[in-house]
Amino acid sequence: MAALWRRRERLLGVSGLCRTVRALSGKNEYDLLVIGGGSGGLACAKEAAQFGRQVAVLDYVEPSPQGTKWGLGGTCVNVGCIPKKLMHQAALLGSALKDAQHYGWNIAQPVHHTWSVMAQAVQNYVKSLNWGHRVQLQDKKVKYFNMKGSFSDPHTVRGLTKAGKEIAGALEYGITSDDLFWLKESPGKTLVVGASYVSLECAGFLTGIGLDTTVMMRSIPLRGFDQQMASLVTEHMESYGTKFLKRCFPTKVEKLESNRLQVTWKNTDLGTEETDSFDTVMWAVGRAPDTETLNLEAVGVKTNSETGKIIVDASEATSVPHIYAVGDITEGRPELTPTAIAAGKLLAQRLFGQSSELMDYDNVPTTVFTPLEYGCVGLSEEAAVQCYGSDNIEVYHAYYKPLEFTVAERDATQCYVKMVCLREREQRILGLHFIGPNAGEVIQGFALGIKCGATYPQLMKTVGIHPTCAEEITKLHITKRSGLDATVTGC
């Protein structure tokens, strides 16, 4: 989200800066103009409107190469968090049906999943959110333009209607996660290219609903996350049925007479070239900022030449004083909906509410919704070692078995929790990492304590809720340094 704002002399005692948006109906002036109707942009716009300001939002979705498009709300609502979590839930229900037999439920086998029923329900819910966003903007008297924005000068934006090496066949035959969430029919046997959290989450729920799914990863999984935890996530996925092509990269996609897609790839470990055919090839190799039409260079907004992202300071200001950016478009910020929303609200409050509070990007919790979820807050073990040195940190850890897994005889090999602390007397908690059921719900609660500077002794004084997976965190006492077996025994 990029935003322009106009200062008013009567409020701030400085000379006014006027910017306008040229819409189809002519020329209009706004106190705040938001380009991009995602989570951060909408939050900023609605917050500014509450201060009685004239606000407008420009949002336009460029269809994917396969023609998929969607409504107002950005990535999270349409092709991210919301449809992803609902399809993840569909897969969890499939696992629950298997467990149910161990608990006395008589369920006819084989159980069959119908993609079209799930997809229609998910898509209908997403469309209801699109409509809800439009209603909210209207209620708050925020003007909405379904068009792209392009700077014609530093204070004027025109409304317009309508990277990397290319792999042969990628655009013609492949889809992205954007397309996956809007497919009307099952994708069938699927190759997911990439090892980001989006890739693994999609591969996880595709496997969970019974589809033959393969992940192709060139290097490491979940780059930027704790790598011990990332390895456990992929190990569980493999045991769950997802296939992995490690240290491989695709070179060609061809359509066969059968309409299947033949993928050719190189295995860097073996130095060989291999092929297989799939019904669907999904690219999950990251999102590139769509800033080309913004014409940022012409008005002096600096971007990172490698990533294309907008460079901002602690106040979300760009290199042009009255132009700001929040959310995924900004360099060095977490690509997470809650941080974009919080940053957008705080920006509006600073611009129009005489606040000085800045967004704090430290200790932001997040969760990867793979079949066995991974939630974390704070530093990874690698980052803690890099910041403080291995001699100055203590890592408490445990392998545990969720009670729900016992009767169902489910494997809990990868259910693991670790806490990274400073070794000093206070033992402040630097990072907490949890793999297991409902990881997001577990981490969300502990995130408050860690945000407030919680220490290991304080956590040990916290009484756990029994029997839960979360209570295992309150019982951590084995350190990695000790070399002792960290497997939890007893109840």
Short mmCIF file of C-alpha atoms in Angstrom, two decimals:
data_model
loop_
_atom_site.label_atom_id
_atom_site.label_comp_id
_atom_site.label_asym_id
_atom_site.label_seq_id
_atom_site.Cartn_x
_atom_site.Cartn_y
_atom_site.Cartn_z
CA MET A 1 0.00 0.00 0.00
CA ALA A 2 1.28 3.46 -0.91
CA ALA A 3 -0.37 6.54 0.53
CA LEU A 4 -0.28 10.26 -0.13
CA TRP A 5 -1.47 12.76 2.41
CA ARG A 6 -2.17 16.50 2.45
CA ARG A 7 -1.13 18.59 5.43
CA ARG A 8 -3.53 21.23 6.64
CA GLU A 9 -2.25 24.52 8.04
CA ARG A 10 -4.93 24.74 10.70
CA LEU A 11 -3.80 21.45 12.20
CA LEU A 12 -0.06 21.33 11.78
CA GLY A 13 0.94 24.91 11.08
CA VAL A 14 2.85 24.12 7.89
CA SER A 15 2.29 25.00 4.27
CA GLY A 16 -0.33 22.86 2.56
CA LEU A 17 0.66 20.19 0.07
CA CYS A 18 -2.04 19.43 -2.47
CA ARG A 19 -2.37 16.21 -4.30
CA THR A 20 -5.24 14.98 -6.38
CA VAL A 21 -6.53 11.87 -8.06
CA ARG A 22 -7.72 12.04 -11.62
CA ALA A 23 -10.60 9.61 -11.82
CA LEU A 24 -12.94 8.89 -14.70
CA SER A 25 -15.27 11.58 -13.39
CA GLY A 26 -12.56 14.25 -13.39
CA LYS A 27 -10.24 15.74 -10.78
CA ASN A 28 -10.73 15.21 -7.04
CA GLU A 29 -8.72 16.24 -3.98
CA TYR A 30 -8.19 14.06 -0.91
CA ASP A 31 -6.43 14.35 2.42
CA LEU A 32 -5.30 10.75 2.06
CA LEU A 33 -5.11 8.71 -1.12
CA VAL A 34 -4.39 5.01 -0.68
CA ILE A 35 -3.10 2.96 -3.60
CA GLY A 36 -3.80 -0.70 -2.92
CA GLY A 37 -6.87 -2.13 -1.22
CA GLY A 38 -5.14 -4.83 0.78
CA SER A 39 -5.17 -5.26 4.55
CA GLY A 40 -2.78 -2.39 5.31
CA GLY A 41 -4.29 0.04 2.81
CA LEU A 42 -7.87 -0.53 3.92
CA ALA A 43 -6.93 -0.28 7.61
CA CYS A 44 -5.15 3.04 6.99
CA ALA A 45 -8.01 4.43 4.91
CA LYS A 46 -10.72 3.52 7.42
CA GLU A 47 -8.72 4.85 10.36
CA ALA A 48 -8.07 8.17 8.57
CA ALA A 49 -11.77 8.51 7.73
CA GLN A 50 -12.59 8.33 11.44
CA PHE A 51 -10.69 11.60 11.85
CA GLY A 52 -13.11 13.23 9.43
CA ARG A 53 -10.67 13.31 6.51
CA GLN A 54 -11.42 13.01 2.81
CA VAL A 55 -10.06 9.59 1.85
CA ALA A 56 -9.98 7.53 -1.33
CA VAL A 57 -8.74 4.01 -2.14
CA LEU A 58 -7.56 2.82 -5.55
CA ASP A 59 -7.45 -0.94 -6.00
CA TYR A 60 -7.20 -3.04 -9.14
CA VAL A 61 -6.39 -6.73 -9.56
CA GLU A 62 -4.40 -7.65 -12.63
CA PRO A 63 -5.63 -11.11 -13.69
CA SER A 64 -3.14 -13.96 -13.38
CA PRO A 65 -1.74 -15.47 -16.61
CA GLN A 66 -4.55 -18.02 -16.29
CA GLY A 67 -7.16 -15.26 -16.02
CA THR A 68 -7.94 -15.51 -12.29
CA LYS A 69 -9.07 -12.27 -10.67
CA TRP A 70 -10.80 -11.32 -7.46
CA GLY A 71 -12.33 -8.50 -5.47
CA LEU A 72 -11.37 -5.90 -2.86
CA GLY A 73 -9.34 -6.98 0.15
CA GLY A 74 -5.89 -7.90 -1.10
CA THR A 75 -3.91 -11.13 -0.96
CA CYS A 76 -4.95 -12.28 2.52
CA VAL A 77 -8.68 -12.21 1.91
CA ASN A 78 -8.70 -13.49 -1.65
CA VAL A 79 -5.70 -15.71 -2.31
CA GLY A 80 -3.90 -16.00 1.01
CA CYS A 81 -4.70 -16.49 4.69
CA ILE A 82 -8.47 -16.96 4.42
CA PRO A 83 -8.86 -19.53 1.62
CA LYS A 84 -5.63 -21.22 2.73
CA LYS A 85 -6.82 -21.73 6.31
CA LEU A 86 -10.23 -23.00 5.17
CA MET A 87 -8.67 -25.54 2.80
CA HIS A 88 -6.24 -26.52 5.56
CA GLN A 89 -9.28 -27.13 7.75
CA ALA A 90 -10.76 -29.36 5.03
CA ALA A 91 -7.60 -31.48 5.17
CA LEU A 92 -7.64 -31.61 8.99
CA LEU A 93 -11.21 -32.90 8.87
CA GLY A 94 -10.01 -35.69 6.60
CA SER A 95 -7.44 -36.68 9.21
CA ALA A 96 -10.08 -36.45 11.94
CA LEU A 97 -12.28 -38.90 10.02
CA LYS A 98 -9.45 -41.44 10.17
CA ASP A 99 -8.92 -40.80 13.88
CA ALA A 100 -12.66 -41.06 14.56
CA GLN A 101 -12.71 -44.81 13.93
CA HIS A 102 -10.31 -45.30 16.85
CA TYR A 103 -12.76 -43.39 19.03
CA GLY A 104 -15.71 -45.63 18.14
CA TRP A 105 -17.23 -43.82 15.16
CA ASN A 106 -18.38 -46.10 12.34
CA ILE A 107 -17.44 -44.36 9.10
CA ALA A 108 -17.91 -46.03 5.75
CA GLN A 109 -14.70 -46.42 3.77
CA PRO A 110 -13.31 -45.17 1.50
CA VAL A 111 -14.06 -41.56 2.39
CA HIS A 112 -14.21 -39.32 -0.69
CA HIS A 113 -13.54 -35.59 -0.95
CA THR A 114 -15.33 -33.41 -3.53
CA TRP A 115 -13.16 -30.44 -4.50
CA SER A 116 -15.96 -28.49 -6.17
CA VAL A 117 -18.10 -28.45 -3.00
CA MET A 118 -15.21 -27.19 -0.87
CA ALA A 119 -14.07 -24.66 -3.47
CA GLN A 120 -17.54 -23.19 -3.95
CA ALA A 121 -18.05 -22.78 -0.20
CA VAL A 122 -14.63 -21.14 0.26
CA GLN A 123 -15.09 -18.86 -2.74
CA ASN A 124 -18.57 -17.79 -1.58
CA TYR A 125 -17.16 -16.83 1.81
CA VAL A 126 -14.33 -14.86 0.21
CA LYS A 127 -16.85 -12.98 -1.97
CA SER A 128 -18.82 -12.09 1.16
CA LEU A 129 -15.66 -10.53 2.59
CA ASN A 130 -15.11 -8.56 -0.65
CA TRP A 131 -18.61 -7.16 -0.31
CA GLY A 132 -18.09 -6.46 3.40
CA HIS A 133 -15.00 -4.35 2.65
CA ARG A 134 -16.91 -2.29 0.08
CA VAL A 135 -19.76 -1.70 2.54
CA GLN A 136 -17.31 -0.62 5.27
CA LEU A 137 -15.66 1.90 2.94
CA GLN A 138 -19.05 3.27 1.96
CA ASP A 139 -20.17 3.53 5.60
CA LYS A 140 -17.02 5.47 6.47
CA LYS A 141 -17.43 7.68 3.37
CA VAL A 142 -14.19 6.44 1.82
CA LYS A 143 -14.28 6.77 -1.98
CA TYR A 144 -13.36 3.54 -3.78
CA PHE A 145 -11.95 3.48 -7.32
CA ASN A 146 -11.55 0.10 -9.02
CA MET A 147 -8.47 1.18 -10.96
CA LYS A 148 -4.69 1.31 -10.83
CA GLY A 149 -2.87 4.39 -9.61
CA SER A 150 -0.01 6.11 -11.42
CA PHE A 151 1.88 9.21 -10.29
CA SER A 152 1.86 12.03 -12.82
CA ASP A 153 3.70 14.32 -10.37
CA PRO A 154 4.57 14.09 -6.65
CA HIS A 155 1.10 15.35 -5.64
CA THR A 156 -1.09 13.94 -8.40
CA VAL A 157 -2.17 10.39 -9.11
CA ARG A 158 -4.00 9.30 -12.23
CA GLY A 159 -6.46 6.43 -12.09
CA LEU A 160 -5.81 3.88 -14.84
CA THR A 161 -8.17 1.14 -15.99
CA LYS A 162 -6.72 -1.61 -16.77
CA ALA A 163 10.87 -10.75 -12.99
CA GLY A 164 13.45 -13.25 -13.31
CA LYS A 165 14.39 -15.97 -15.84
CA GLU A 166 11.40 -17.48 -17.59
CA ILE A 167 10.97 -21.24 -17.71
CA ALA A 168 9.62 -22.58 -20.99
CA GLY A 169 5.93 -23.42 -20.62
CA ALA A 170 5.57 -21.84 -17.17
CA LEU A 171 3.08 -19.12 -18.11
CA GLU A 172 1.14 -21.19 -20.63
CA TYR A 173 0.57 -24.26 -18.51
CA GLY A 174 1.35 -23.48 -14.87
CA ILE A 175 -0.85 -21.91 -12.22
CA THR A 176 -0.08 -20.04 -8.99
CA SER A 177 -1.66 -20.27 -5.56
CA ASP A 178 -3.87 -17.37 -6.74
CA ASP A 179 -5.41 -19.72 -9.30
CA LEU A 180 -5.49 -22.76 -7.01
CA PHE A 181 -7.90 -21.14 -4.56
CA TRP A 182 -10.33 -20.30 -7.38
CA LEU A 183 -10.27 -23.60 -9.29
CA LYS A 184 -13.74 -25.07 -9.84
CA GLU A 185 -12.44 -28.62 -10.34
CA SER A 186 -9.81 -30.67 -8.53
CA PRO A 187 -6.21 -29.99 -9.62
CA GLY A 188 -5.49 -33.74 -9.55
CA LYS A 189 -1.87 -34.91 -9.37
CA THR A 190 0.00 -31.70 -8.57
CA LEU A 191 3.60 -30.51 -8.63
CA VAL A 192 4.20 -27.54 -6.34
CA VAL A 193 7.38 -25.66 -7.25
CA GLY A 194 8.99 -23.81 -4.34
CA ALA A 195 9.51 -24.37 -0.61
CA SER A 196 8.03 -21.19 0.88
CA TYR A 197 5.32 -21.36 3.52
CA VAL A 198 2.69 -20.85 0.79
CA SER A 199 4.11 -23.81 -1.13
CA LEU A 200 4.19 -26.13 1.86
CA GLU A 201 0.75 -25.07 3.10
CA CYS A 202 -0.82 -25.71 -0.31
CA ALA A 203 1.00 -29.02 -0.74
CA GLY A 204 -0.09 -30.01 2.75
CA PHE A 205 -3.81 -29.50 2.23
CA LEU A 206 -3.69 -31.02 -1.27
CA THR A 207 -2.18 -34.17 0.23
CA GLY A 208 -4.67 -34.00 3.07
CA ILE A 209 -7.67 -34.15 0.77
CA GLY A 210 -6.22 -37.17 -0.99
CA LEU A 211 -4.35 -35.75 -3.99
CA ASP A 212 -0.98 -37.04 -5.25
CA THR A 213 1.25 -34.06 -4.42
CA THR A 214 4.96 -33.38 -4.95
CA VAL A 215 7.03 -30.40 -3.77
CA MET A 216 10.08 -29.39 -5.78
CA MET A 217 12.58 -27.38 -3.75
CA ARG A 218 15.81 -25.94 -5.05
CA SER A 219 17.48 -25.31 -1.70
CA ILE A 220 16.06 -25.07 1.84
CA PRO A 221 12.45 -25.11 3.06
CA LEU A 222 10.89 -22.12 4.84
CA ARG A 223 13.78 -19.72 4.27
CA GLY A 224 13.90 -17.16 7.09
CA PHE A 225 12.39 -19.56 9.64
CA ASP A 226 14.23 -21.68 12.19
CA GLN A 227 15.75 -24.45 10.09
CA GLN A 228 15.48 -27.22 12.69
CA MET A 229 11.74 -26.54 12.83
CA ALA A 230 11.53 -26.30 9.03
CA SER A 231 13.13 -29.73 8.70
CA LEU A 232 10.64 -31.22 11.15
CA VAL A 233 7.77 -29.68 9.16
CA THR A 234 8.92 -31.26 5.90
CA GLU A 235 9.73 -34.58 7.60
CA HIS A 236 6.16 -34.77 8.87
CA MET A 237 4.80 -33.84 5.46
CA GLU A 238 6.80 -36.68 3.89
CA SER A 239 5.45 -39.16 6.44
CA TYR A 240 1.97 -37.73 5.77
CA GLY A 241 2.29 -38.57 2.07
CA THR A 242 3.71 -35.48 0.34
CA LYS A 243 6.64 -36.31 -1.97
CA PHE A 244 9.69 -34.04 -2.10
CA LEU A 245 12.15 -33.48 -4.94
CA LYS A 246 15.05 -31.92 -3.06
CA ARG A 247 17.76 -29.78 -4.63
CA CYS A 248 15.94 -29.83 -7.95
CA PHE A 249 14.81 -27.04 -10.26
CA PRO A 250 12.50 -27.15 -13.29
CA THR A 251 13.74 -26.39 -16.79
CA LYS A 252 10.71 -27.06 -18.99
CA VAL A 253 6.96 -27.69 -18.91
CA GLU A 254 5.30 -29.29 -21.95
CA LYS A 255 1.69 -30.21 -22.62
CA LEU A 256 1.15 -33.81 -23.70
CA GLU A 257 -1.58 -35.09 -26.02
CA SER A 258 -3.33 -36.46 -22.93
CA ASN A 259 -3.49 -32.84 -21.63
CA ARG A 260 -1.17 -33.75 -18.78
CA LEU A 261 1.89 -31.59 -18.16
CA GLN A 262 5.32 -33.11 -18.55
CA VAL A 263 7.88 -31.39 -16.35
CA THR A 264 11.61 -31.66 -16.90
CA TRP A 265 13.97 -30.77 -14.07
CA LYS A 266 17.59 -30.97 -13.03
CA ASN A 267 18.72 -32.76 -9.90
CA THR A 268 21.73 -30.76 -8.71
CA ASP A 269 22.96 -33.46 -6.32
CA LEU A 270 23.03 -36.20 -8.94
CA GLY A 271 23.67 -33.95 -11.94
CA THR A 272 20.85 -35.71 -13.77
CA GLU A 273 17.86 -34.57 -15.81
CA GLU A 274 14.53 -36.13 -14.85
CA THR A 275 10.89 -35.95 -15.99
CA ASP A 276 7.41 -36.80 -14.76
CA SER A 277 3.87 -35.85 -15.74
CA PHE A 278 1.27 -34.03 -13.65
CA ASP A 279 -2.29 -32.76 -14.00
CA THR A 280 -1.33 -29.39 -12.50
CA VAL A 281 1.91 -27.48 -11.97
CA MET A 282 1.67 -24.74 -9.34
CA TRP A 283 4.37 -22.09 -9.00
CA ALA A 284 4.93 -20.89 -5.43
CA VAL A 285 8.25 -19.11 -5.78
CA GLY A 286 7.34 -15.77 -4.21
CA ARG A 287 5.47 -12.60 -5.11
CA ALA A 288 7.12 -9.70 -6.94
CA PRO A 289 5.99 -6.12 -6.15
CA ASP A 290 3.68 -4.77 -8.85
CA THR A 291 4.97 -1.19 -8.91
CA GLU A 292 5.68 -0.64 -12.60
CA THR A 293 2.55 1.38 -13.35
CA LEU A 294 2.96 3.51 -10.20
CA ASN A 295 5.67 5.56 -11.95
CA LEU A 296 7.58 5.86 -8.65
CA GLU A 297 10.89 6.80 -10.27
CA ALA A 298 9.38 9.90 -11.82
CA VAL A 299 8.40 11.31 -8.42
CA GLY A 300 11.54 10.26 -6.54
CA VAL A 301 10.30 7.30 -4.48
CA LYS A 302 13.28 4.98 -3.93
CA THR A 303 12.99 1.22 -4.26
CA ASN A 304 15.36 -1.67 -3.73
CA SER A 305 16.65 -2.44 -7.22
CA GLU A 306 16.92 -6.17 -6.45
CA THR A 307 13.55 -6.78 -4.78
CA GLY A 308 11.53 -3.93 -6.28
CA LYS A 309 10.18 -3.09 -2.82
CA ILE A 310 9.74 0.46 -1.54
CA ILE A 311 12.32 1.68 0.97
CA VAL A 312 10.76 3.22 4.09
CA ASP A 313 11.96 4.53 7.44
CA ALA A 314 10.62 3.74 10.91
CA SER A 315 7.61 5.98 10.31
CA GLU A 316 6.75 4.18 7.03
CA ALA A 317 7.84 7.30 5.10
CA THR A 318 9.42 6.88 1.67
CA SER A 319 12.14 9.10 0.20
CA VAL A 320 9.36 11.58 -0.67
CA PRO A 321 8.13 13.18 2.60
CA HIS A 322 4.38 13.02 1.95
CA ILE A 323 4.35 9.54 0.39
CA TYR A 324 4.21 6.52 2.73
CA ALA A 325 4.09 2.74 2.28
CA VAL A 326 3.00 -0.15 4.51
CA GLY A 327 2.57 -3.89 4.06
CA ASP A 328 4.20 -6.38 1.70
CA ILE A 329 5.37 -3.64 -0.67
CA THR A 330 7.88 -2.31 1.88
CA GLU A 331 11.48 -3.44 2.12
CA GLY A 332 12.48 -5.41 5.21
CA ARG A 333 9.00 -5.71 6.71
CA PRO A 334 7.30 -9.04 7.50
CA GLU A 335 4.80 -10.03 4.81
CA LEU A 336 1.99 -10.56 7.29
CA THR A 337 -1.57 -9.25 7.38
CA PRO A 338 -1.67 -8.27 11.09
CA THR A 339 1.51 -6.18 10.82
CA ALA A 340 0.17 -4.39 7.72
CA ILE A 341 -3.13 -3.63 9.49
CA ALA A 342 -1.40 -2.35 12.62
CA ALA A 343 1.10 -0.28 10.62
CA GLY A 344 -1.71 1.20 8.50
CA LYS A 345 -3.75 2.23 11.54
CA LEU A 346 -0.75 3.75 13.31
CA LEU A 347 0.21 5.69 10.19
CA ALA A 348 -3.25 7.25 9.98
CA GLN A 349 -3.13 8.09 13.68
CA ARG A 350 0.23 9.84 13.28
CA LEU A 351 -0.90 11.76 10.22
CA PHE A 352 -4.30 12.87 11.47
CA GLY A 353 -4.59 12.05 15.17
CA GLN A 354 -1.50 13.78 16.59
CA SER A 355 -0.05 10.42 17.67
CA SER A 356 3.68 9.69 17.60
CA GLU A 357 3.51 5.93 18.10
CA LEU A 358 5.54 3.88 15.61
CA MET A 359 4.93 0.28 14.57
CA ASP A 360 7.06 -2.19 16.53
CA TYR A 361 8.11 -5.02 14.22
CA ASP A 362 9.98 -7.01 16.89
CA ASN A 363 8.58 -10.26 18.28
CA VAL A 364 5.80 -10.60 15.73
CA PRO A 365 4.20 -14.08 16.01
CA THR A 366 3.27 -16.13 12.98
CA THR A 367 2.20 -19.65 12.04
CA VAL A 368 2.75 -21.90 9.04
CA PHE A 369 -0.45 -23.90 8.47
CA THR A 370 1.12 -27.14 7.28
CA PRO A 371 -0.58 -30.45 8.25
CA LEU A 372 1.32 -30.30 11.53
CA GLU A 373 1.34 -26.56 12.21
CA TYR A 374 4.45 -24.56 13.09
CA GLY A 375 4.07 -21.41 15.16
CA CYS A 376 6.83 -19.10 16.32
CA VAL A 377 7.58 -15.72 17.85
CA GLY A 378 10.92 -13.97 18.24
CA LEU A 379 14.33 -15.11 17.04
CA SER A 380 15.18 -18.40 15.39
CA GLU A 381 17.99 -20.36 17.03
CA GLU A 382 20.30 -19.40 14.14
CA ALA A 383 19.47 -15.70 14.49
CA ALA A 384 19.99 -15.82 18.27
CA VAL A 385 23.41 -17.42 17.82
CA GLN A 386 24.31 -14.80 15.23
CA CYS A 387 23.19 -11.93 17.50
CA TYR A 388 24.51 -13.13 20.86
CA GLY A 389 26.91 -16.02 20.21
CA SER A 390 26.29 -19.70 20.98
CA ASP A 391 27.91 -19.43 24.43
CA ASN A 392 25.42 -16.76 25.46
CA ILE A 393 22.15 -18.51 24.65
CA GLU A 394 20.35 -21.46 26.23
CA VAL A 395 17.90 -23.60 24.28
CA TYR A 396 15.25 -25.53 26.21
CA HIS A 397 13.41 -28.17 24.19
CA ALA A 398 11.07 -31.15 24.31
CA TYR A 399 9.53 -33.78 22.06
CA TYR A 400 5.97 -34.42 23.23
CA LYS A 401 2.89 -36.41 22.22
CA PRO A 402 -0.50 -34.67 22.07
CA LEU A 403 -3.09 -36.58 24.09
CA GLU A 404 -5.37 -36.63 21.04
CA PHE A 405 -2.73 -38.62 19.14
CA THR A 406 -2.59 -41.50 21.66
CA VAL A 407 -5.90 -43.31 21.11
CA ALA A 408 -5.72 -42.61 17.37
CA GLU A 409 -2.20 -44.10 17.32
CA ARG A 410 -0.86 -41.16 15.35
CA ASP A 411 2.87 -40.61 14.98
CA ALA A 412 4.11 -37.68 17.04
CA THR A 413 7.78 -37.87 16.08
CA GLN A 414 7.83 -34.25 14.87
CA CYS A 415 5.78 -32.71 17.71
CA TYR A 416 8.43 -30.49 19.21
CA VAL A 417 8.84 -27.28 21.15
CA LYS A 418 11.91 -25.19 21.84
CA MET A 419 12.57 -21.94 23.63
CA VAL A 420 15.66 -19.83 22.95
CA CYS A 421 16.83 -17.75 25.93
CA LEU A 422 19.75 -15.60 26.95
CA ARG A 423 22.03 -17.44 29.42
CA GLU A 424 22.42 -14.40 31.65
CA ARG A 425 20.85 -14.46 35.13
CA GLU A 426 17.47 -13.14 33.95
CA GLN A 427 17.30 -15.57 31.01
CA ARG A 428 15.08 -13.38 28.84
CA ILE A 429 13.19 -15.38 26.20
CA LEU A 430 14.42 -14.53 22.71
CA GLY A 431 12.30 -16.95 20.69
CA LEU A 432 9.64 -19.61 21.08
CA HIS A 433 8.97 -22.31 18.46
CA PHE A 434 6.17 -24.87 18.54
CA ILE A 435 5.21 -27.66 16.15
CA GLY A 436 1.92 -29.39 16.81
CA PRO A 437 -1.86 -29.09 16.61
CA ASN A 438 -3.31 -25.57 16.76
CA ALA A 439 0.13 -23.97 16.80
CA GLY A 440 -1.26 -20.54 15.99
CA GLU A 441 -3.59 -20.62 19.00
CA VAL A 442 -0.73 -21.73 21.25
CA ILE A 443 1.79 -19.13 20.10
CA GLN A 444 -0.68 -16.23 20.10
CA GLY A 445 -1.05 -16.43 23.88
CA PHE A 446 2.65 -16.75 24.66
CA ALA A 447 3.46 -13.91 22.25
CA LEU A 448 2.09 -11.37 24.76
CA GLY A 449 4.49 -12.51 27.45
CA ILE A 450 7.48 -12.49 25.11
CA LYS A 451 6.51 -9.04 23.82
CA CYS A 452 6.54 -7.88 27.44
CA GLY A 453 10.05 -9.27 28.02
CA ALA A 454 9.16 -12.57 29.72
CA THR A 455 11.98 -14.60 31.22
CA TYR A 456 12.50 -18.33 31.63
CA PRO A 457 11.98 -18.23 35.45
CA GLN A 458 8.71 -16.35 34.96
CA LEU A 459 7.49 -18.96 32.49
CA MET A 460 8.40 -21.74 34.92
CA LYS A 461 6.13 -20.08 37.50
CA THR A 462 3.25 -20.17 35.02
CA VAL A 463 0.81 -22.99 35.76
CA GLY A 464 -0.08 -25.01 32.69
CA ILE A 465 -3.58 -26.06 31.67
CA HIS A 466 -3.84 -29.85 31.75
CA PRO A 467 -4.10 -31.74 29.47
CA THR A 468 -3.03 -29.46 26.61
CA CYS A 469 -0.19 -29.22 24.15
CA ALA A 470 0.48 -25.64 25.26
CA GLU A 471 1.32 -26.74 28.80
CA GLU A 472 4.44 -28.47 27.47
CA ILE A 473 5.95 -25.00 27.11
CA THR A 474 5.51 -24.37 30.84
CA LYS A 475 7.36 -27.61 31.64
CA LEU A 476 10.49 -27.08 29.50
CA HIS A 477 13.57 -28.00 31.54
CA ILE A 478 15.95 -30.00 29.31
CA THR A 479 18.60 -27.92 27.55
CA LYS A 480 20.23 -28.82 24.26
CA ARG A 481 23.57 -28.13 25.92
CA SER A 482 22.97 -30.94 28.43
CA GLY A 483 22.66 -33.58 25.71
CA LEU A 484 19.90 -35.31 27.70
CA ASP A 485 16.93 -37.01 26.04
CA ALA A 486 14.25 -34.36 25.57
CA THR A 487 11.34 -36.79 25.08
CA VAL A 488 8.44 -36.11 27.44
CA THR A 489 7.32 -39.16 29.40
CA GLY A 490 4.16 -39.62 31.45
CA CYS A 491 1.09 -37.42 31.20
#
